[in-house]
């Protein structure tokens, strides 16, 4: 699974409600203003079969799933999205702005559901061999603020409660650590300030390429 071409592969990560969708739209607009072609995608989904699996994953009526089943469903969606959309776009020289990627599965299922982060990382390598984002931006937000932004409506995964989300937030921060190609941005700032901090990180990668 080779990444060719000159498109940038940019991933936004973080808890539900941290502002990924808001920032993805702003980032896509900003890249577009530079005359770049941008493909904005989100996980799970963004392909016809992926949207069906998304429905299954998010519908509270699905009830509980075996944690490994859940991780594999996310991986299946991801594989389909990478082969149908992400690799072709990058090869055409387009930038890809993606909401959620492997780090979400590593943290929500690996750490949060106790599968183990190593096991999920292994699965990630098998699912998308050799494909690495140019930049992962973790939008970090305290769980309380993330839940407040979401309001009372909860999907199947958002309904798992504060203790679970605390574990996931910690896992995201541990995963990010001092890993190259990962930036942590304080998502509690205003939309504009988050966008500004995020753009500083993206500019660094733009100038490398
Ligand atoms: N910096 C911010 N300050 C205050 N509110 C914000 C900020 N960024 C986003 N919001 C609001 O918080 C809510 C969640 O934002 P958004 O939908 O972008 O999050 P998300 O990370 O995409 O969530 P999900 O994972 O559930 O899709 C929205 O109502 C949005 O308008
Ligand atoms: Mg969103």
JSON list of N, CA, C and O in Angstrom, two decimals, residues 8 10 23-40 94-97 199 202 206:
[
{"chain": "A", "resi": 8, "resn": "UNK", "atom": "N", "xyz": [-0.97, 15.85, 0.54]},
{"chain": "A", "resi": 8, "resn": "UNK", "atom": "CA", "xyz": [-0.70, 15.70, 1.98]},
{"chain": "A", "resi": 8, "resn": "UNK", "atom": "C", "xyz": [-1.82, 14.89, 2.61]},
{"chain": "A", "resi": 8, "resn": "UNK", "atom": "O", "xyz": [-3.00, 15.11, 2.31]},
{"chain": "A", "resi": 10, "resn": "UNK", "atom": "N", "xyz": [-3.54, 14.41, 5.98]},
{"chain": "A", "resi": 10, "resn": "UNK", "atom": "CA", "xyz": [-3.68, 15.09, 7.28]},
{"chain": "A", "resi": 10, "resn": "UNK", "atom": "C", "xyz": [-4.84, 14.50, 8.06]},
{"chain": "A", "resi": 10, "resn": "UNK", "atom": "O", "xyz": [-5.96, 14.39, 7.53]},
{"chain": "A", "resi": 23, "resn": "UNK", "atom": "N", "xyz": [-12.96, 22.03, 12.56]},
{"chain": "A", "resi": 23, "resn": "UNK", "atom": "CA", "xyz": [-11.58, 22.34, 12.13]},
{"chain": "A", "resi": 23, "resn": "UNK", "atom": "C", "xyz": [-11.26, 21.73, 10.77]},
{"chain": "A", "resi": 23, "resn": "UNK", "atom": "O", "xyz": [-10.48, 22.31, 10.01]},
{"chain": "A", "resi": 24, "resn": "UNK", "atom": "N", "xyz": [-11.85, 20.57, 10.46]},
{"chain": "A", "resi": 24, "resn": "UNK", "atom": "CA", "xyz": [-11.60, 19.95, 9.15]},
{"chain": "A", "resi": 24, "resn": "UNK", "atom": "C", "xyz": [-12.11, 20.88, 8.04]},
{"chain": "A", "resi": 24, "resn": "UNK", "atom": "O", "xyz": [-11.44, 21.07, 7.02]},
{"chain": "A", "resi": 25, "resn": "UNK", "atom": "N", "xyz": [-13.28, 21.46, 8.27]},
{"chain": "A", "resi": 25, "resn": "UNK", "atom": "CA", "xyz": [-13.86, 22.35, 7.26]},
{"chain": "A", "resi": 25, "resn": "UNK", "atom": "C", "xyz": [-12.98, 23.60, 7.09]},
{"chain": "A", "resi": 25, "resn": "UNK", "atom": "O", "xyz": [-12.71, 24.03, 5.96]},
{"chain": "A", "resi": 26, "resn": "UNK", "atom": "N", "xyz": [-12.52, 24.16, 8.21]},
{"chain": "A", "resi": 26, "resn": "UNK", "atom": "CA", "xyz": [-11.67, 25.36, 8.12]},
{"chain": "A", "resi": 26, "resn": "UNK", "atom": "C", "xyz": [-10.34, 25.04, 7.44]},
{"chain": "A", "resi": 26, "resn": "UNK", "atom": "O", "xyz": [-9.84, 25.83, 6.62]},
{"chain": "A", "resi": 27, "resn": "UNK", "atom": "N", "xyz": [-9.79, 23.88, 7.77]},
{"chain": "A", "resi": 27, "resn": "UNK", "atom": "CA", "xyz": [-8.51, 23.49, 7.19]},
{"chain": "A", "resi": 27, "resn": "UNK", "atom": "C", "xyz": [-8.65, 23.25, 5.68]},
{"chain": "A", "resi": 27, "resn": "UNK", "atom": "O", "xyz": [-7.80, 23.70, 4.89]},
{"chain": "A", "resi": 28, "resn": "UNK", "atom": "N", "xyz": [-9.72, 22.56, 5.29]},
{"chain": "A", "resi": 28, "resn": "UNK", "atom": "CA", "xyz": [-9.94, 22.29, 3.86]},
{"chain": "A", "resi": 28, "resn": "UNK", "atom": "C", "xyz": [-10.07, 23.61, 3.10]},
{"chain": "A", "resi": 28, "resn": "UNK", "atom": "O", "xyz": [-9.51, 23.77, 2.01]},
{"chain": "A", "resi": 29, "resn": "UNK", "atom": "N", "xyz": [-10.77, 24.56, 3.72]},
{"chain": "A", "resi": 29, "resn": "UNK", "atom": "CA", "xyz": [-10.95, 25.86, 3.07]},
{"chain": "A", "resi": 29, "resn": "UNK", "atom": "C", "xyz": [-9.61, 26.57, 2.90]},
{"chain": "A", "resi": 29, "resn": "UNK", "atom": "O", "xyz": [-9.30, 27.13, 1.85]},
{"chain": "A", "resi": 30, "resn": "UNK", "atom": "N", "xyz": [-8.82, 26.51, 3.96]},
{"chain": "A", "resi": 30, "resn": "UNK", "atom": "CA", "xyz": [-7.53, 27.19, 3.93]},
{"chain": "A", "resi": 30, "resn": "UNK", "atom": "C", "xyz": [-6.58, 26.60, 2.89]},
{"chain": "A", "resi": 30, "resn": "UNK", "atom": "O", "xyz": [-5.89, 27.32, 2.17]},
{"chain": "A", "resi": 31, "resn": "UNK", "atom": "N", "xyz": [-6.57, 25.27, 2.80]},
{"chain": "A", "resi": 31, "resn": "UNK", "atom": "CA", "xyz": [-5.74, 24.61, 1.79]},
{"chain": "A", "resi": 31, "resn": "UNK", "atom": "C", "xyz": [-6.25, 24.95, 0.39]},
{"chain": "A", "resi": 31, "resn": "UNK", "atom": "O", "xyz": [-5.48, 25.18, -0.54]},
{"chain": "A", "resi": 32, "resn": "UNK", "atom": "N", "xyz": [-7.59, 24.97, 0.27]},
{"chain": "A", "resi": 32, "resn": "UNK", "atom": "CA", "xyz": [-8.21, 25.32, -1.02]},
{"chain": "A", "resi": 32, "resn": "UNK", "atom": "C", "xyz": [-7.83, 26.72, -1.45]},
{"chain": "A", "resi": 32, "resn": "UNK", "atom": "O", "xyz": [-7.57, 26.98, -2.64]},
{"chain": "A", "resi": 33, "resn": "UNK", "atom": "N", "xyz": [-7.73, 27.64, -0.48]},
{"chain": "A", "resi": 33, "resn": "UNK", "atom": "CA", "xyz": [-7.35, 29.02, -0.80]},
{"chain": "A", "resi": 33, "resn": "UNK", "atom": "C", "xyz": [-5.94, 29.13, -1.35]},
{"chain": "A", "resi": 33, "resn": "UNK", "atom": "O", "xyz": [-5.58, 30.13, -1.98]},
{"chain": "A", "resi": 34, "resn": "UNK", "atom": "N", "xyz": [-5.13, 28.10, -1.07]},
{"chain": "A", "resi": 34, "resn": "UNK", "atom": "CA", "xyz": [-3.77, 28.08, -1.64]},
{"chain": "A", "resi": 34, "resn": "UNK", "atom": "C", "xyz": [-3.77, 27.48, -3.04]},
{"chain": "A", "resi": 34, "resn": "UNK", "atom": "O", "xyz": [-2.71, 27.29, -3.63]},
{"chain": "A", "resi": 35, "resn": "UNK", "atom": "N", "xyz": [-4.97, 27.13, -3.52]},
{"chain": "A", "resi": 35, "resn": "UNK", "atom": "CA", "xyz": [-5.07, 26.55, -4.86]},
{"chain": "A", "resi": 35, "resn": "UNK", "atom": "C", "xyz": [-4.87, 25.04, -4.86]},
{"chain": "A", "resi": 35, "resn": "UNK", "atom": "O", "xyz": [-4.71, 24.43, -5.91]},
{"chain": "A", "resi": 36, "resn": "UNK", "atom": "N", "xyz": [-4.91, 24.44, -3.66]},
{"chain": "A", "resi": 36, "resn": "UNK", "atom": "CA", "xyz": [-4.71, 22.98, -3.58]},
{"chain": "A", "resi": 36, "resn": "UNK", "atom": "C", "xyz": [-6.06, 22.29, -3.68]},
{"chain": "A", "resi": 36, "resn": "UNK", "atom": "O", "xyz": [-7.08, 22.84, -3.24]},
{"chain": "A", "resi": 37, "resn": "UNK", "atom": "N", "xyz": [-6.06, 21.09, -4.25]},
{"chain": "A", "resi": 37, "resn": "UNK", "atom": "CA", "xyz": [-7.29, 20.29, -4.30]},
{"chain": "A", "resi": 37, "resn": "UNK", "atom": "C", "xyz": [-7.37, 19.49, -3.02]},
{"chain": "A", "resi": 37, "resn": "UNK", "atom": "O", "xyz": [-6.39, 18.86, -2.61]},
{"chain": "A", "resi": 38, "resn": "UNK", "atom": "N", "xyz": [-8.53, 19.50, -2.38]},
{"chain": "A", "resi": 38, "resn": "UNK", "atom": "CA", "xyz": [-8.66, 18.86, -1.08]},
{"chain": "A", "resi": 38, "resn": "UNK", "atom": "C", "xyz": [-9.82, 17.88, -1.07]},
{"chain": "A", "resi": 38, "resn": "UNK", "atom": "O", "xyz": [-10.92, 18.18, -1.55]},
{"chain": "A", "resi": 39, "resn": "UNK", "atom": "N", "xyz": [-9.59, 16.73, -0.48]},
{"chain": "A", "resi": 39, "resn": "UNK", "atom": "CA", "xyz": [-10.64, 15.73, -0.28]},
{"chain": "A", "resi": 39, "resn": "UNK", "atom": "C", "xyz": [-10.87, 15.66, 1.23]},
{"chain": "A", "resi": 39, "resn": "UNK", "atom": "O", "xyz": [-9.95, 15.32, 1.98]},
{"chain": "A", "resi": 40, "resn": "UNK", "atom": "N", "xyz": [-12.07, 15.99, 1.68]},
{"chain": "A", "resi": 40, "resn": "UNK", "atom": "CA", "xyz": [-12.38, 15.94, 3.11]},
{"chain": "A", "resi": 40, "resn": "UNK", "atom": "C", "xyz": [-13.21, 14.68, 3.38]},
{"chain": "A", "resi": 40, "resn": "UNK", "atom": "O", "xyz": [-14.25, 14.48, 2.77]},
{"chain": "A", "resi": 94, "resn": "UNK", "atom": "N", "xyz": [-3.94, 15.21, -4.67]},
{"chain": "A", "resi": 94, "resn": "UNK", "atom": "CA", "xyz": [-4.86, 15.97, -3.81]},
{"chain": "A", "resi": 94, "resn": "UNK", "atom": "C", "xyz": [-4.48, 15.78, -2.34]},
{"chain": "A", "resi": 94, "resn": "UNK", "atom": "O", "xyz": [-3.96, 14.74, -1.96]},
{"chain": "A", "resi": 95, "resn": "UNK", "atom": "N", "xyz": [-4.79, 16.78, -1.53]},
{"chain": "A", "resi": 95, "resn": "UNK", "atom": "CA", "xyz": [-4.62, 16.64, -0.09]},
{"chain": "A", "resi": 95, "resn": "UNK", "atom": "C", "xyz": [-5.84, 15.91, 0.47]},
{"chain": "A", "resi": 95, "resn": "UNK", "atom": "O", "xyz": [-6.96, 16.08, -0.02]},
{"chain": "A", "resi": 96, "resn": "UNK", "atom": "N", "xyz": [-5.61, 15.10, 1.48]},
{"chain": "A", "resi": 96, "resn": "UNK", "atom": "CA", "xyz": [-6.72, 14.42, 2.17]},
{"chain": "A", "resi": 96, "resn": "UNK", "atom": "C", "xyz": [-6.77, 14.92, 3.61]},
{"chain": "A", "resi": 96, "resn": "UNK", "atom": "O", "xyz": [-5.77, 14.87, 4.32]},
{"chain": "A", "resi": 97, "resn": "UNK", "atom": "N", "xyz": [-7.94, 15.45, 3.99]},
{"chain": "A", "resi": 97, "resn": "UNK", "atom": "CA", "xyz": [-8.17, 15.84, 5.39]},
{"chain": "A", "resi": 97, "resn": "UNK", "atom": "C", "xyz": [-9.15, 14.82, 5.94]},
{"chain": "A", "resi": 97, "resn": "UNK", "atom": "O", "xyz": [-10.29, 14.74, 5.50]},
{"chain": "A", "resi": 199, "resn": "UNK", "atom": "N", "xyz": [-3.08, 25.45, 11.94]},
{"chain": "A", "resi": 199, "resn": "UNK", "atom": "CA", "xyz": [-2.48, 25.88, 10.67]},
{"chain": "A", "resi": 199, "resn": "UNK", "atom": "C", "xyz": [-0.97, 26.01, 10.79]},
{"chain": "A", "resi": 199, "resn": "UNK", "atom": "O", "xyz": [-0.23, 25.70, 9.86]},
{"chain": "A", "resi": 202, "resn": "UNK", "atom": "N", "xyz": [0.33, 22.62, 10.21]},
{"chain": "A", "resi": 202, "resn": "UNK", "atom": "CA", "xyz": [0.18, 22.20, 8.81]},
{"chain": "A", "resi": 202, "resn": "UNK", "atom": "C", "xyz": [1.21, 22.92, 7.93]},
{"chain": "A", "resi": 202, "resn": "UNK", "atom": "O", "xyz": [1.79, 22.31, 7.02]},
{"chain": "A", "resi": 206, "resn": "UNK", "atom": "N", "xyz": [3.68, 21.52, 5.07]},
{"chain": "A", "resi": 206, "resn": "UNK", "atom": "CA", "xyz": [3.58, 22.04, 3.70]},
{"chain": "A", "resi": 206, "resn": "UNK", "atom": "C", "xyz": [4.96, 22.45, 3.20]},
{"chain": "A", "resi": 206, "resn": "UNK", "atom": "O", "xyz": [5.31, 22.22, 2.04]}
]
